[in-house]
């Protein structure tokens, strides 16, 4: 992977940002992925947010598919920039730990396009606190046949129950083109946590509808 900004690797873990103020880090697979109009996608990764200010910390972890001119070197700003603001064109699934937009006075999962609506996004759903130091696993499934993006989150090694977020009408290939980079971003501002990726992270593409 290509590490940018404040991201550092240590053994089987990758720390996107540590528990210090005003940091931003990103990590992208160095080899681009080819997307066609009928390409479905399944991606999964483990992460842990904790330390620092604990449940009062910030700002969260984002999964990105992007075709920015910087390629695997793309990096957004710290704090509310989430490490991915203005990375464009892009689609980001952000696990946000700073509650700033009522009525969702909680942590949330948010879908953001082109890094332009970091605080609002196309869609969002409330989540329990994420910056409690607990390891979690996320699954991102994109069904090209229905242009449907589904996001699952669990403390287990397999997804349980219904997805936390579903969004229809997102033609990724039409938004991003046919060559994209896949990876992650995180940031801190005044509020701080450690943001770590854990173990394996992978992405699978193909013509079949994804099943996490």
mmCIF file with all atom_site columns, C-alpha atoms in Angstrom:
data_model
loop_
_atom_site.group_PDB
_atom_site.id
_atom_site.type_symbol
_atom_site.label_atom_id
_atom_site.label_alt_id
_atom_site.label_comp_id
_atom_site.label_asym_id
_atom_site.label_entity_id
_atom_site.label_seq_id
_atom_site.pdbx_PDB_ins_code
_atom_site.Cartn_x
_atom_site.Cartn_y
_atom_site.Cartn_z
_atom_site.occupancy
_atom_site.B_iso_or_equiv
_atom_site.pdbx_formal_charge
_atom_site.auth_seq_id
_atom_site.auth_comp_id
_atom_site.auth_asym_id
_atom_site.auth_atom_id
_atom_site.pdbx_PDB_model_num
ATOM 1   C CA . UNK A 1 1   ? 0.000   0.000   0.000   1.00 0.00 ? 1   UNK A CA 1
ATOM 2   C CA . UNK A 1 2   ? 1.024   3.618   -0.492  1.00 0.00 ? 2   UNK A CA 1
ATOM 3   C CA . UNK A 1 3   ? 1.001   5.497   2.831   1.00 0.00 ? 3   UNK A CA 1
ATOM 4   C CA . UNK A 1 4   ? 0.423   9.246   2.917   1.00 0.00 ? 4   UNK A CA 1
ATOM 5   C CA . UNK A 1 5   ? 0.517   12.003  5.502   1.00 0.00 ? 5   UNK A CA 1
ATOM 6   C CA . UNK A 1 6   ? 0.630   10.681  9.061   1.00 0.00 ? 6   UNK A CA 1
ATOM 7   C CA . UNK A 1 7   ? -0.103  7.022   8.199   1.00 0.00 ? 7   UNK A CA 1
ATOM 8   C CA . UNK A 1 8   ? 2.477   4.482   9.434   1.00 0.00 ? 8   UNK A CA 1
ATOM 9   C CA . UNK A 1 9   ? 2.605   0.672   9.313   1.00 0.00 ? 9   UNK A CA 1
ATOM 10  C CA . UNK A 1 10  ? 3.575   -1.535  12.253  1.00 0.00 ? 10  UNK A CA 1
ATOM 11  C CA . UNK A 1 11  ? 3.434   -5.303  11.844  1.00 0.00 ? 11  UNK A CA 1
ATOM 12  C CA . UNK A 1 12  ? -0.092  -6.437  10.981  1.00 0.00 ? 12  UNK A CA 1
ATOM 13  C CA . UNK A 1 13  ? -1.561  -3.035  11.860  1.00 0.00 ? 13  UNK A CA 1
ATOM 14  C CA . UNK A 1 14  ? -1.640  0.241   9.978   1.00 0.00 ? 14  UNK A CA 1
ATOM 15  C CA . UNK A 1 15  ? -2.103  3.420   11.997  1.00 0.00 ? 15  UNK A CA 1
ATOM 16  C CA . UNK A 1 16  ? -3.779  5.994   9.796   1.00 0.00 ? 16  UNK A CA 1
ATOM 17  C CA . UNK A 1 17  ? -3.422  8.662   12.486  1.00 0.00 ? 17  UNK A CA 1
ATOM 18  C CA . UNK A 1 18  ? -2.294  8.612   16.098  1.00 0.00 ? 18  UNK A CA 1
ATOM 19  C CA . UNK A 1 19  ? -3.768  10.342  19.130  1.00 0.00 ? 19  UNK A CA 1
ATOM 20  C CA . UNK A 1 20  ? -2.428  13.810  18.371  1.00 0.00 ? 20  UNK A CA 1
ATOM 21  C CA . UNK A 1 21  ? -4.212  16.905  17.131  1.00 0.00 ? 21  UNK A CA 1
ATOM 22  C CA . UNK A 1 22  ? -4.622  17.995  13.491  1.00 0.00 ? 22  UNK A CA 1
ATOM 23  C CA . UNK A 1 23  ? -3.379  14.839  11.771  1.00 0.00 ? 23  UNK A CA 1
ATOM 24  C CA . UNK A 1 24  ? -4.449  13.335  8.432   1.00 0.00 ? 24  UNK A CA 1
ATOM 25  C CA . UNK A 1 25  ? -3.415  10.015  6.929   1.00 0.00 ? 25  UNK A CA 1
ATOM 26  C CA . UNK A 1 26  ? -4.412  7.853   4.002   1.00 0.00 ? 26  UNK A CA 1
ATOM 27  C CA . UNK A 1 27  ? -3.398  4.466   2.616   1.00 0.00 ? 27  UNK A CA 1
ATOM 28  C CA . UNK A 1 28  ? -4.277  3.189   -0.867  1.00 0.00 ? 28  UNK A CA 1
ATOM 29  C CA . UNK A 1 29  ? -3.502  -0.047  -2.635  1.00 0.00 ? 29  UNK A CA 1
ATOM 30  C CA . UNK A 1 30  ? -0.732  0.968   -5.029  1.00 0.00 ? 30  UNK A CA 1
ATOM 31  C CA . UNK A 1 31  ? -2.166  -0.976  -7.977  1.00 0.00 ? 31  UNK A CA 1
ATOM 32  C CA . UNK A 1 32  ? -5.367  0.489   -9.435  1.00 0.00 ? 32  UNK A CA 1
ATOM 33  C CA . UNK A 1 33  ? -8.539  -1.567  -9.833  1.00 0.00 ? 33  UNK A CA 1
ATOM 34  C CA . UNK A 1 34  ? -10.413 -1.696  -13.127 1.00 0.00 ? 34  UNK A CA 1
ATOM 35  C CA . UNK A 1 35  ? -14.165 -1.082  -13.014 1.00 0.00 ? 35  UNK A CA 1
ATOM 36  C CA . UNK A 1 36  ? -16.549 -1.727  -15.883 1.00 0.00 ? 36  UNK A CA 1
ATOM 37  C CA . UNK A 1 37  ? -20.213 -0.811  -16.032 1.00 0.00 ? 37  UNK A CA 1
ATOM 38  C CA . UNK A 1 38  ? -21.196 -4.299  -14.838 1.00 0.00 ? 38  UNK A CA 1
ATOM 39  C CA . UNK A 1 39  ? -18.491 -4.641  -12.161 1.00 0.00 ? 39  UNK A CA 1
ATOM 40  C CA . UNK A 1 40  ? -19.757 -5.438  -8.673  1.00 0.00 ? 40  UNK A CA 1
ATOM 41  C CA . UNK A 1 41  ? -17.516 -4.982  -5.644  1.00 0.00 ? 41  UNK A CA 1
ATOM 42  C CA . UNK A 1 42  ? -17.089 -6.497  -2.185  1.00 0.00 ? 42  UNK A CA 1
ATOM 43  C CA . UNK A 1 43  ? -14.515 -5.053  0.218   1.00 0.00 ? 43  UNK A CA 1
ATOM 44  C CA . UNK A 1 44  ? -13.836 -5.821  3.870   1.00 0.00 ? 44  UNK A CA 1
ATOM 45  C CA . UNK A 1 45  ? -11.457 -4.491  6.508   1.00 0.00 ? 45  UNK A CA 1
ATOM 46  C CA . UNK A 1 46  ? -10.980 -4.406  10.259  1.00 0.00 ? 46  UNK A CA 1
ATOM 47  C CA . UNK A 1 47  ? -10.465 -1.232  12.255  1.00 0.00 ? 47  UNK A CA 1
ATOM 48  C CA . UNK A 1 48  ? -10.181 0.054   15.813  1.00 0.00 ? 48  UNK A CA 1
ATOM 49  C CA . UNK A 1 49  ? -10.634 3.606   17.104  1.00 0.00 ? 49  UNK A CA 1
ATOM 50  C CA . UNK A 1 50  ? -9.688  4.423   20.695  1.00 0.00 ? 50  UNK A CA 1
ATOM 51  C CA . UNK A 1 51  ? -7.189  5.951   23.075  1.00 0.00 ? 51  UNK A CA 1
ATOM 52  C CA . UNK A 1 52  ? -6.706  9.685   23.228  1.00 0.00 ? 52  UNK A CA 1
ATOM 53  C CA . UNK A 1 53  ? -9.964  11.354  24.255  1.00 0.00 ? 53  UNK A CA 1
ATOM 54  C CA . UNK A 1 54  ? -11.892 8.071   24.267  1.00 0.00 ? 54  UNK A CA 1
ATOM 55  C CA . UNK A 1 55  ? -15.589 8.454   23.466  1.00 0.00 ? 55  UNK A CA 1
ATOM 56  C CA . UNK A 1 56  ? -15.120 12.224  23.127  1.00 0.00 ? 56  UNK A CA 1
ATOM 57  C CA . UNK A 1 57  ? -12.414 11.831  20.460  1.00 0.00 ? 57  UNK A CA 1
ATOM 58  C CA . UNK A 1 58  ? -12.478 12.025  16.668  1.00 0.00 ? 58  UNK A CA 1
ATOM 59  C CA . UNK A 1 59  ? -12.751 12.053  13.749  1.00 0.00 ? 59  UNK A CA 1
ATOM 60  C CA . UNK A 1 60  ? -13.272 8.569   12.252  1.00 0.00 ? 60  UNK A CA 1
ATOM 61  C CA . UNK A 1 61  ? -12.207 6.216   9.447   1.00 0.00 ? 61  UNK A CA 1
ATOM 62  C CA . UNK A 1 62  ? -13.284 6.277   5.789   1.00 0.00 ? 62  UNK A CA 1
ATOM 63  C CA . UNK A 1 63  ? -13.142 3.670   3.014   1.00 0.00 ? 63  UNK A CA 1
ATOM 64  C CA . UNK A 1 64  ? -12.622 5.227   -0.432  1.00 0.00 ? 64  UNK A CA 1
ATOM 65  C CA . UNK A 1 65  ? -12.861 4.327   -4.072  1.00 0.00 ? 65  UNK A CA 1
ATOM 66  C CA . UNK A 1 66  ? -11.316 7.224   -5.986  1.00 0.00 ? 66  UNK A CA 1
ATOM 67  C CA . UNK A 1 67  ? -9.878  8.341   -9.299  1.00 0.00 ? 67  UNK A CA 1
ATOM 68  C CA . UNK A 1 68  ? -8.156  11.561  -8.213  1.00 0.00 ? 68  UNK A CA 1
ATOM 69  C CA . UNK A 1 69  ? -5.199  12.820  -10.279 1.00 0.00 ? 69  UNK A CA 1
ATOM 70  C CA . UNK A 1 70  ? -2.911  12.063  -7.310  1.00 0.00 ? 70  UNK A CA 1
ATOM 71  C CA . UNK A 1 71  ? -3.780  8.347   -7.570  1.00 0.00 ? 71  UNK A CA 1
ATOM 72  C CA . UNK A 1 72  ? -2.505  6.360   -4.601  1.00 0.00 ? 72  UNK A CA 1
ATOM 73  C CA . UNK A 1 73  ? -0.943  9.564   -3.180  1.00 0.00 ? 73  UNK A CA 1
ATOM 74  C CA . UNK A 1 74  ? -4.297  11.265  -2.575  1.00 0.00 ? 74  UNK A CA 1
ATOM 75  C CA . UNK A 1 75  ? -4.781  12.842  0.851   1.00 0.00 ? 75  UNK A CA 1
ATOM 76  C CA . UNK A 1 76  ? -7.366  15.213  2.309   1.00 0.00 ? 76  UNK A CA 1
ATOM 77  C CA . UNK A 1 77  ? -7.166  17.581  5.254   1.00 0.00 ? 77  UNK A CA 1
ATOM 78  C CA . UNK A 1 78  ? -7.216  16.989  9.036   1.00 0.00 ? 78  UNK A CA 1
ATOM 79  C CA . UNK A 1 79  ? -10.090 17.488  11.462  1.00 0.00 ? 79  UNK A CA 1
ATOM 80  C CA . UNK A 1 80  ? -13.483 17.687  9.779   1.00 0.00 ? 80  UNK A CA 1
ATOM 81  C CA . UNK A 1 81  ? -11.731 16.988  6.468   1.00 0.00 ? 81  UNK A CA 1
ATOM 82  C CA . UNK A 1 82  ? -11.540 13.363  7.579   1.00 0.00 ? 82  UNK A CA 1
ATOM 83  C CA . UNK A 1 83  ? -8.356  12.798  5.598   1.00 0.00 ? 83  UNK A CA 1
ATOM 84  C CA . UNK A 1 84  ? -10.430 12.668  2.379   1.00 0.00 ? 84  UNK A CA 1
ATOM 85  C CA . UNK A 1 85  ? -12.034 16.083  1.836   1.00 0.00 ? 85  UNK A CA 1
ATOM 86  C CA . UNK A 1 86  ? -11.676 17.225  -1.798  1.00 0.00 ? 86  UNK A CA 1
ATOM 87  C CA . UNK A 1 87  ? -10.362 13.866  -3.025  1.00 0.00 ? 87  UNK A CA 1
ATOM 88  C CA . UNK A 1 88  ? -12.296 13.829  -6.299  1.00 0.00 ? 88  UNK A CA 1
ATOM 89  C CA . UNK A 1 89  ? -13.782 12.067  -8.051  1.00 0.00 ? 89  UNK A CA 1
ATOM 90  C CA . UNK A 1 90  ? -14.467 9.626   -5.233  1.00 0.00 ? 90  UNK A CA 1
ATOM 91  C CA . UNK A 1 91  ? -17.018 7.675   -3.254  1.00 0.00 ? 91  UNK A CA 1
ATOM 92  C CA . UNK A 1 92  ? -16.352 7.378   0.487   1.00 0.00 ? 92  UNK A CA 1
ATOM 93  C CA . UNK A 1 93  ? -18.009 5.311   3.199   1.00 0.00 ? 93  UNK A CA 1
ATOM 94  C CA . UNK A 1 94  ? -17.112 7.189   6.378   1.00 0.00 ? 94  UNK A CA 1
ATOM 95  C CA . UNK A 1 95  ? -17.468 5.931   9.943   1.00 0.00 ? 95  UNK A CA 1
ATOM 96  C CA . UNK A 1 96  ? -17.738 9.305   11.677  1.00 0.00 ? 96  UNK A CA 1
ATOM 97  C CA . UNK A 1 97  ? -17.156 9.611   15.421  1.00 0.00 ? 97  UNK A CA 1
ATOM 98  C CA . UNK A 1 98  ? -17.943 13.322  15.822  1.00 0.00 ? 98  UNK A CA 1
ATOM 99  C CA . UNK A 1 99  ? -21.642 14.168  16.135  1.00 0.00 ? 99  UNK A CA 1
ATOM 100 C CA . UNK A 1 100 ? -22.199 17.578  14.570  1.00 0.00 ? 100 UNK A CA 1
ATOM 101 C CA . UNK A 1 101 ? -25.401 17.383  12.495  1.00 0.00 ? 101 UNK A CA 1
ATOM 102 C CA . UNK A 1 102 ? -28.787 16.827  14.207  1.00 0.00 ? 102 UNK A CA 1
ATOM 103 C CA . UNK A 1 103 ? -30.981 14.832  14.282  1.00 0.00 ? 103 UNK A CA 1
ATOM 104 C CA . UNK A 1 104 ? -28.286 12.113  14.386  1.00 0.00 ? 104 UNK A CA 1
ATOM 105 C CA . UNK A 1 105 ? -26.646 13.134  17.664  1.00 0.00 ? 105 UNK A CA 1
ATOM 106 C CA . UNK A 1 106 ? -24.448 10.025  17.588  1.00 0.00 ? 106 UNK A CA 1
ATOM 107 C CA . UNK A 1 107 ? -21.694 8.328   15.659  1.00 0.00 ? 107 UNK A CA 1
ATOM 108 C CA . UNK A 1 108 ? -22.781 7.459   12.148  1.00 0.00 ? 108 UNK A CA 1
ATOM 109 C CA . UNK A 1 109 ? -21.914 5.805   8.865   1.00 0.00 ? 109 UNK A CA 1
ATOM 110 C CA . UNK A 1 110 ? -22.090 8.262   5.979   1.00 0.00 ? 110 UNK A CA 1
ATOM 111 C CA . UNK A 1 111 ? -21.863 8.043   2.187   1.00 0.00 ? 111 UNK A CA 1
ATOM 112 C CA . UNK A 1 112 ? -19.910 10.973  0.693   1.00 0.00 ? 112 UNK A CA 1
ATOM 113 C CA . UNK A 1 113 ? -19.262 11.771  -2.964  1.00 0.00 ? 113 UNK A CA 1
ATOM 114 C CA . UNK A 1 114 ? -16.171 13.655  -4.194  1.00 0.00 ? 114 UNK A CA 1
ATOM 115 C CA . UNK A 1 115 ? -15.140 14.640  -0.661  1.00 0.00 ? 115 UNK A CA 1
ATOM 116 C CA . UNK A 1 116 ? -17.503 17.619  -0.861  1.00 0.00 ? 116 UNK A CA 1
ATOM 117 C CA . UNK A 1 117 ? -20.104 16.816  1.800   1.00 0.00 ? 117 UNK A CA 1
ATOM 118 C CA . UNK A 1 118 ? -17.997 15.447  4.631   1.00 0.00 ? 118 UNK A CA 1
ATOM 119 C CA . UNK A 1 119 ? -20.439 16.762  7.256   1.00 0.00 ? 119 UNK A CA 1
ATOM 120 C CA . UNK A 1 120 ? -23.644 15.773  5.410   1.00 0.00 ? 120 UNK A CA 1
ATOM 121 C CA . UNK A 1 121 ? -23.231 13.360  2.514   1.00 0.00 ? 121 UNK A CA 1
ATOM 122 C CA . UNK A 1 122 ? -25.678 11.517  0.283   1.00 0.00 ? 122 UNK A CA 1
ATOM 123 C CA . UNK A 1 123 ? -26.994 9.313   3.086   1.00 0.00 ? 123 UNK A CA 1
ATOM 124 C CA . UNK A 1 124 ? -26.200 8.466   6.702   1.00 0.00 ? 124 UNK A CA 1
ATOM 125 C CA . UNK A 1 125 ? -27.343 6.250   9.548   1.00 0.00 ? 125 UNK A CA 1
ATOM 126 C CA . UNK A 1 126 ? -26.775 6.364   13.301  1.00 0.00 ? 126 UNK A CA 1
ATOM 127 C CA . UNK A 1 127 ? -24.399 3.927   14.988  1.00 0.00 ? 127 UNK A CA 1
ATOM 128 C CA . UNK A 1 128 ? -23.430 3.175   18.589  1.00 0.00 ? 128 UNK A CA 1
ATOM 129 C CA . UNK A 1 129 ? -20.114 4.682   19.761  1.00 0.00 ? 129 UNK A CA 1
ATOM 130 C CA . UNK A 1 130 ? -17.207 3.541   17.603  1.00 0.00 ? 130 UNK A CA 1
ATOM 131 C CA . UNK A 1 131 ? -14.238 5.098   19.442  1.00 0.00 ? 131 UNK A CA 1
ATOM 132 C CA . UNK A 1 132 ? -14.351 2.730   22.410  1.00 0.00 ? 132 UNK A CA 1
ATOM 133 C CA . UNK A 1 133 ? -11.204 0.756   21.510  1.00 0.00 ? 133 UNK A CA 1
ATOM 134 C CA . UNK A 1 134 ? -13.191 -2.260  20.264  1.00 0.00 ? 134 UNK A CA 1
ATOM 135 C CA . UNK A 1 135 ? -12.060 -3.998  17.073  1.00 0.00 ? 135 UNK A CA 1
ATOM 136 C CA . UNK A 1 136 ? -14.751 -4.045  14.377  1.00 0.00 ? 136 UNK A CA 1
ATOM 137 C CA . UNK A 1 137 ? -15.051 -5.323  10.830  1.00 0.00 ? 137 UNK A CA 1
ATOM 138 C CA . UNK A 1 138 ? -16.764 -3.553  7.940   1.00 0.00 ? 138 UNK A CA 1
ATOM 139 C CA . UNK A 1 139 ? -18.086 -4.962  4.675   1.00 0.00 ? 139 UNK A CA 1
ATOM 140 C CA . UNK A 1 140 ? -18.821 -2.701  1.700   1.00 0.00 ? 140 UNK A CA 1
ATOM 141 C CA . UNK A 1 141 ? -20.901 -4.364  -1.045  1.00 0.00 ? 141 UNK A CA 1
ATOM 142 C CA . UNK A 1 142 ? -21.725 -2.680  -4.364  1.00 0.00 ? 142 UNK A CA 1
ATOM 143 C CA . UNK A 1 143 ? -24.225 -4.412  -6.648  1.00 0.00 ? 143 UNK A CA 1
ATOM 144 C CA . UNK A 1 144 ? -23.663 -2.967  -10.126 1.00 0.00 ? 144 UNK A CA 1
ATOM 145 C CA . UNK A 1 145 ? -26.868 -4.507  -11.481 1.00 0.00 ? 145 UNK A CA 1
ATOM 146 C CA . UNK A 1 146 ? -28.956 -2.418  -9.074  1.00 0.00 ? 146 UNK A CA 1
ATOM 147 C CA . UNK A 1 147 ? -26.443 0.409   -8.465  1.00 0.00 ? 147 UNK A CA 1
ATOM 148 C CA . UNK A 1 148 ? -26.905 -0.443  -4.775  1.00 0.00 ? 148 UNK A CA 1
ATOM 149 C CA . UNK A 1 149 ? -24.302 0.134   -2.069  1.00 0.00 ? 149 UNK A CA 1
ATOM 150 C CA . UNK A 1 150 ? -24.718 -1.757  1.227   1.00 0.00 ? 150 UNK A CA 1
ATOM 151 C CA . UNK A 1 151 ? -22.601 -1.279  4.353   1.00 0.00 ? 151 UNK A CA 1
ATOM 152 C CA . UNK A 1 152 ? -22.334 -3.836  7.134   1.00 0.00 ? 152 UNK A CA 1
ATOM 153 C CA . UNK A 1 153 ? -20.520 -3.397  10.460  1.00 0.00 ? 153 UNK A CA 1
ATOM 154 C CA . UNK A 1 154 ? -19.958 -6.004  13.167  1.00 0.00 ? 154 UNK A CA 1
ATOM 155 C CA . UNK A 1 155 ? -17.735 -6.890  16.097  1.00 0.00 ? 155 UNK A CA 1
ATOM 156 C CA . UNK A 1 156 ? -17.779 -10.454 14.724  1.00 0.00 ? 156 UNK A CA 1
ATOM 157 C CA . UNK A 1 157 ? -15.836 -11.944 11.811  1.00 0.00 ? 157 UNK A CA 1
ATOM 158 C CA . UNK A 1 158 ? -19.014 -12.272 9.740   1.00 0.00 ? 158 UNK A CA 1
ATOM 159 C CA . UNK A 1 159 ? -21.785 -9.734  9.093   1.00 0.00 ? 159 UNK A CA 1
ATOM 160 C CA . UNK A 1 160 ? -24.891 -10.235 11.210  1.00 0.00 ? 160 UNK A CA 1
ATOM 161 C CA . UNK A 1 161 ? -28.390 -9.102  10.323  1.00 0.00 ? 161 UNK A CA 1
ATOM 162 C CA . UNK A 1 162 ? -29.397 -6.238  8.060   1.00 0.00 ? 162 UNK A CA 1
ATOM 163 C CA . UNK A 1 163 ? -26.922 -3.687  6.673   1.00 0.00 ? 163 UNK A CA 1
ATOM 164 C CA . UNK A 1 164 ? -26.415 -0.473  8.612   1.00 0.00 ? 164 UNK A CA 1
ATOM 165 C CA . UNK A 1 165 ? -26.737 1.599   5.428   1.00 0.00 ? 165 UNK A CA 1
ATOM 166 C CA . UNK A 1 166 ? -28.229 0.961   1.973   1.00 0.00 ? 166 UNK A CA 1
ATOM 167 C CA . UNK A 1 167 ? -28.143 3.453   -0.897  1.00 0.00 ? 167 UNK A CA 1
ATOM 168 C CA . UNK A 1 168 ? -29.649 2.939   -4.351  1.00 0.00 ? 168 UNK A CA 1
ATOM 169 C CA . UNK A 1 169 ? -28.772 4.823   -7.517  1.00 0.00 ? 169 UNK A CA 1
ATOM 170 C CA . UNK A 1 170 ? -24.971 5.043   -7.264  1.00 0.00 ? 170 UNK A CA 1
ATOM 171 C CA . UNK A 1 171 ? -23.378 4.063   -10.623 1.00 0.00 ? 171 UNK A CA 1
ATOM 172 C CA . UNK A 1 172 ? -19.763 3.960   -9.428  1.00 0.00 ? 172 UNK A CA 1
ATOM 173 C CA . UNK A 1 173 ? -18.259 3.339   -12.850 1.00 0.00 ? 173 UNK A CA 1
ATOM 174 C CA . UNK A 1 174 ? -20.210 6.267   -14.268 1.00 0.00 ? 174 UNK A CA 1
ATOM 175 C CA . UNK A 1 175 ? -18.980 8.529   -11.459 1.00 0.00 ? 175 UNK A CA 1
ATOM 176 C CA . UNK A 1 176 ? -15.330 7.478   -11.344 1.00 0.00 ? 176 UNK A CA 1
ATOM 177 C CA . UNK A 1 177 ? -14.355 6.042   -14.719 1.00 0.00 ? 177 UNK A CA 1
ATOM 178 C CA . UNK A 1 178 ? -12.816 2.631   -15.291 1.00 0.00 ? 178 UNK A CA 1
ATOM 179 C CA . UNK A 1 179 ? -9.560  2.873   -13.282 1.00 0.00 ? 179 UNK A CA 1
ATOM 180 C CA . UNK A 1 180 ? -9.768  3.555   -9.565  1.00 0.00 ? 180 UNK A CA 1
ATOM 181 C CA . UNK A 1 181 ? -7.712  3.381   -6.386  1.00 0.00 ? 181 UNK A CA 1
ATOM 182 C CA . UNK A 1 182 ? -9.068  1.745   -3.241  1.00 0.00 ? 182 UNK A CA 1
ATOM 183 C CA . UNK A 1 183 ? -8.027  2.593   0.291   1.00 0.00 ? 183 UNK A CA 1
ATOM 184 C CA . UNK A 1 184 ? -8.641  4.380   3.556   1.00 0.00 ? 184 UNK A CA 1
ATOM 185 C CA . UNK A 1 185 ? -8.320  7.744   5.279   1.00 0.00 ? 185 UNK A CA 1
ATOM 186 C CA . UNK A 1 186 ? -8.611  9.149   8.799   1.00 0.00 ? 186 UNK A CA 1
ATOM 187 C CA . UNK A 1 187 ? -8.006  12.392  10.643  1.00 0.00 ? 187 UNK A CA 1
ATOM 188 C CA . UNK A 1 188 ? -7.944  14.120  14.005  1.00 0.00 ? 188 UNK A CA 1
ATOM 189 C CA . UNK A 1 189 ? -8.645  17.733  14.877  1.00 0.00 ? 189 UNK A CA 1
ATOM 190 C CA . UNK A 1 190 ? -9.039  19.158  18.359  1.00 0.00 ? 190 UNK A CA 1
ATOM 191 C CA . UNK A 1 191 ? -10.546 15.825  19.447  1.00 0.00 ? 191 UNK A CA 1
ATOM 192 C CA . UNK A 1 192 ? -8.140  12.891  19.198  1.00 0.00 ? 192 UNK A CA 1
ATOM 193 C CA . UNK A 1 193 ? -8.156  9.101   18.929  1.00 0.00 ? 193 UNK A CA 1
ATOM 194 C CA . UNK A 1 194 ? -5.861  6.486   17.462  1.00 0.00 ? 194 UNK A CA 1
ATOM 195 C CA . UNK A 1 195 ? -7.268  5.142   14.160  1.00 0.00 ? 195 UNK A CA 1
ATOM 196 C CA . UNK A 1 196 ? -5.918  1.709   13.225  1.00 0.00 ? 196 UNK A CA 1
ATOM 197 C CA . UNK A 1 197 ? -6.550  -0.777  10.419  1.00 0.00 ? 197 UNK A CA 1
ATOM 198 C CA . UNK A 1 198 ? -6.257  -4.356  11.653  1.00 0.00 ? 198 UNK A CA 1
ATOM 199 C CA . UNK A 1 199 ? -5.189  -7.550  9.888   1.00 0.00 ? 199 UNK A CA 1
ATOM 200 C CA . UNK A 1 200 ? -6.264  -8.212  6.325   1.00 0.00 ? 200 UNK A CA 1
ATOM 201 C CA . UNK A 1 201 ? -8.103  -5.815  4.027   1.00 0.00 ? 201 UNK A CA 1
ATOM 202 C CA . UNK A 1 202 ? -9.233  -6.933  0.600   1.00 0.00 ? 202 UNK A CA 1
ATOM 203 C CA . UNK A 1 203 ? -11.435 -6.061  -2.364  1.00 0.00 ? 203 UNK A CA 1
ATOM 204 C CA . UNK A 1 204 ? -13.026 -8.444  -4.883  1.00 0.00 ? 204 UNK A CA 1
ATOM 205 C CA . UNK A 1 205 ? -14.561 -7.326  -8.180  1.00 0.00 ? 205 UNK A CA 1
ATOM 206 C CA . UNK A 1 206 ? -16.645 -9.254  -10.688 1.00 0.00 ? 206 UNK A CA 1
ATOM 207 C CA . UNK A 1 207 ? -19.879 -9.344  -12.698 1.00 0.00 ? 207 UNK A CA 1
ATOM 208 C CA . UNK A 1 208 ? -21.901 -11.156 -10.030 1.00 0.00 ? 208 UNK A CA 1
ATOM 209 C CA . UNK A 1 209 ? -23.998 -9.391  -7.404  1.00 0.00 ? 209 UNK A CA 1
ATOM 210 C CA . UNK A 1 210 ? -21.943 -9.187  -4.199  1.00 0.00 ? 210 UNK A CA 1
ATOM 211 C CA . UNK A 1 211 ? -22.763 -11.214 -1.115  1.00 0.00 ? 211 UNK A CA 1
ATOM 212 C CA . UNK A 1 212 ? -20.827 -10.179 2.028   1.00 0.00 ? 212 UNK A CA 1
#
